[in-house]
Short mmCIF file of C-alpha atoms in Angstrom, two decimals:
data_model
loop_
_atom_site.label_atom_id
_atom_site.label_comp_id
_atom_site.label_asym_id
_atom_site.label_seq_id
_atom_site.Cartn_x
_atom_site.Cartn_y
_atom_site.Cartn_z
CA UNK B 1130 94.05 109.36 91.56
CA UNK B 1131 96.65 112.07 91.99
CA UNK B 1132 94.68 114.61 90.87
CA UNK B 1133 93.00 115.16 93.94
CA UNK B 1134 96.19 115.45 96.64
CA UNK B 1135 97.91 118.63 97.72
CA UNK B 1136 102.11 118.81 97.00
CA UNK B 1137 103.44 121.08 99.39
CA UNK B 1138 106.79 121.47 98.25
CA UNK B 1139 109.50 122.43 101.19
CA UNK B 1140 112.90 122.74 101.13
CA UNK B 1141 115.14 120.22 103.45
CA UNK B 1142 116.40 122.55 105.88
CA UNK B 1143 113.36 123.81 106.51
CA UNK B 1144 111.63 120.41 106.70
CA UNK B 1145 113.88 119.68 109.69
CA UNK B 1146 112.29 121.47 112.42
CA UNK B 1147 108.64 120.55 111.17
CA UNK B 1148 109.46 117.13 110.41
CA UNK B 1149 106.84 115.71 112.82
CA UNK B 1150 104.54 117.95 111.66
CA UNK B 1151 105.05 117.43 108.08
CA UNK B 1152 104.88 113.45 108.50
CA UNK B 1153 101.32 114.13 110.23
CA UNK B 1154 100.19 115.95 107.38
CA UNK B 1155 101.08 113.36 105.19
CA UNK B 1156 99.93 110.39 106.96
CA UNK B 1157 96.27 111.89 107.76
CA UNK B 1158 95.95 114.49 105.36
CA UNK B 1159 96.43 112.93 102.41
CA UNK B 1160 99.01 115.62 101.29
CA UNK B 1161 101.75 115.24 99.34
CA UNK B 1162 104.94 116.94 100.88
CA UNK B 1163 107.70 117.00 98.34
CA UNK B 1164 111.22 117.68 99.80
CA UNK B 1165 113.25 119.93 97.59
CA UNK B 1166 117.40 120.09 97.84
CA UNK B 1167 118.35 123.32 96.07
CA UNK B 1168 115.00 123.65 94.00
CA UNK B 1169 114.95 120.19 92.78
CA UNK B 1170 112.34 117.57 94.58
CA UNK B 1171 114.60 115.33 95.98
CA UNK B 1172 111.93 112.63 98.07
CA UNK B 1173 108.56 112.64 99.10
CA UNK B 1174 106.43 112.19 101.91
CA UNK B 1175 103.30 109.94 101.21
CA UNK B 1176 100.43 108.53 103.28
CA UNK B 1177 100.92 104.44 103.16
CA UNK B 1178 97.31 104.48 102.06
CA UNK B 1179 98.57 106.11 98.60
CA UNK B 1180 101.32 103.74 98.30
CA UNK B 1181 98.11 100.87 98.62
CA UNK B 1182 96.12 102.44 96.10
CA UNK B 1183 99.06 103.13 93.80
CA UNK B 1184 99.45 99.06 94.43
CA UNK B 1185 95.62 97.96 93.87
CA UNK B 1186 95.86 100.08 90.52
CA UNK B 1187 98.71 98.42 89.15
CA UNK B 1188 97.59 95.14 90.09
CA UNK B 1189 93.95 95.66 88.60
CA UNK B 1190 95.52 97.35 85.54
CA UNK B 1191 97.75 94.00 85.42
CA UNK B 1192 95.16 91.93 86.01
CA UNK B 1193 93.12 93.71 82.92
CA UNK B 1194 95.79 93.62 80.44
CA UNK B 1195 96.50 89.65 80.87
CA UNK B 1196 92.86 89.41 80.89
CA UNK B 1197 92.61 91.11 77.43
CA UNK B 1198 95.74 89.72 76.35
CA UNK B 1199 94.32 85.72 77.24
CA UNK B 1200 97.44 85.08 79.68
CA UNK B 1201 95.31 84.72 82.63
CA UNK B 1202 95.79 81.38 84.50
CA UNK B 1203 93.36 79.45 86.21
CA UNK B 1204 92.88 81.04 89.68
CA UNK B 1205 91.28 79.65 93.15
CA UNK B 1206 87.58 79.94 93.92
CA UNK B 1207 86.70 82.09 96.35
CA UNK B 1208 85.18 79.68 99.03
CA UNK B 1209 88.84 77.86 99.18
CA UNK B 1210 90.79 81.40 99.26
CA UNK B 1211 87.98 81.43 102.62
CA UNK B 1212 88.95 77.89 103.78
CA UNK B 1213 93.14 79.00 103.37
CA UNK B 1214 92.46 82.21 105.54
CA UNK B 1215 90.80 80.45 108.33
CA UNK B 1216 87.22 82.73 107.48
CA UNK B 1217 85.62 79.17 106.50
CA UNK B 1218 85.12 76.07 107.76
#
């Protein structure tokens, strides 16, 4: 999954002037911008949309490993998760 986004590391006090700029790229461009404090990456900007797929992996990897591991409980058929969103009658 991370294979295929750009890091463009920056250091803070440059980051300041392009902040807009650099939170664009991010948010659309699916790049990475790492923000370095004396060489060192210190915090990162990140589209949401990675965050969410970051999420759905973890929760499918969960969701395999009680699955192989026989902890799954009993879940709620799909026509009732329709019904408790309002998308059914």
């Amino acid at each position: 999954m991370w294979s295929h986004l750009r890091t463009t590391e920056i250091a803070i006090s440059a980051a300041r002037s392009q902040l807009g700029d650099l939170v664009r790229r991010a948010a659309h461009g699916r790049e990475t911008i790492a923000l370095t404090d004396h060489g060192h990456v210190a915090a990162l900007l990140v589209s949401p949309q990675v965050i969410e797929d970051l999420e759905d992996a973890l929760a499918v990897a969960d969701y395999q490993r009680r699955k192989a591991e026989g902890t799954l409980e009993e879940g709620i058929p799909h026509a009732e998760v329709g019904r408790m969103l309002g998308l059914r009658p």
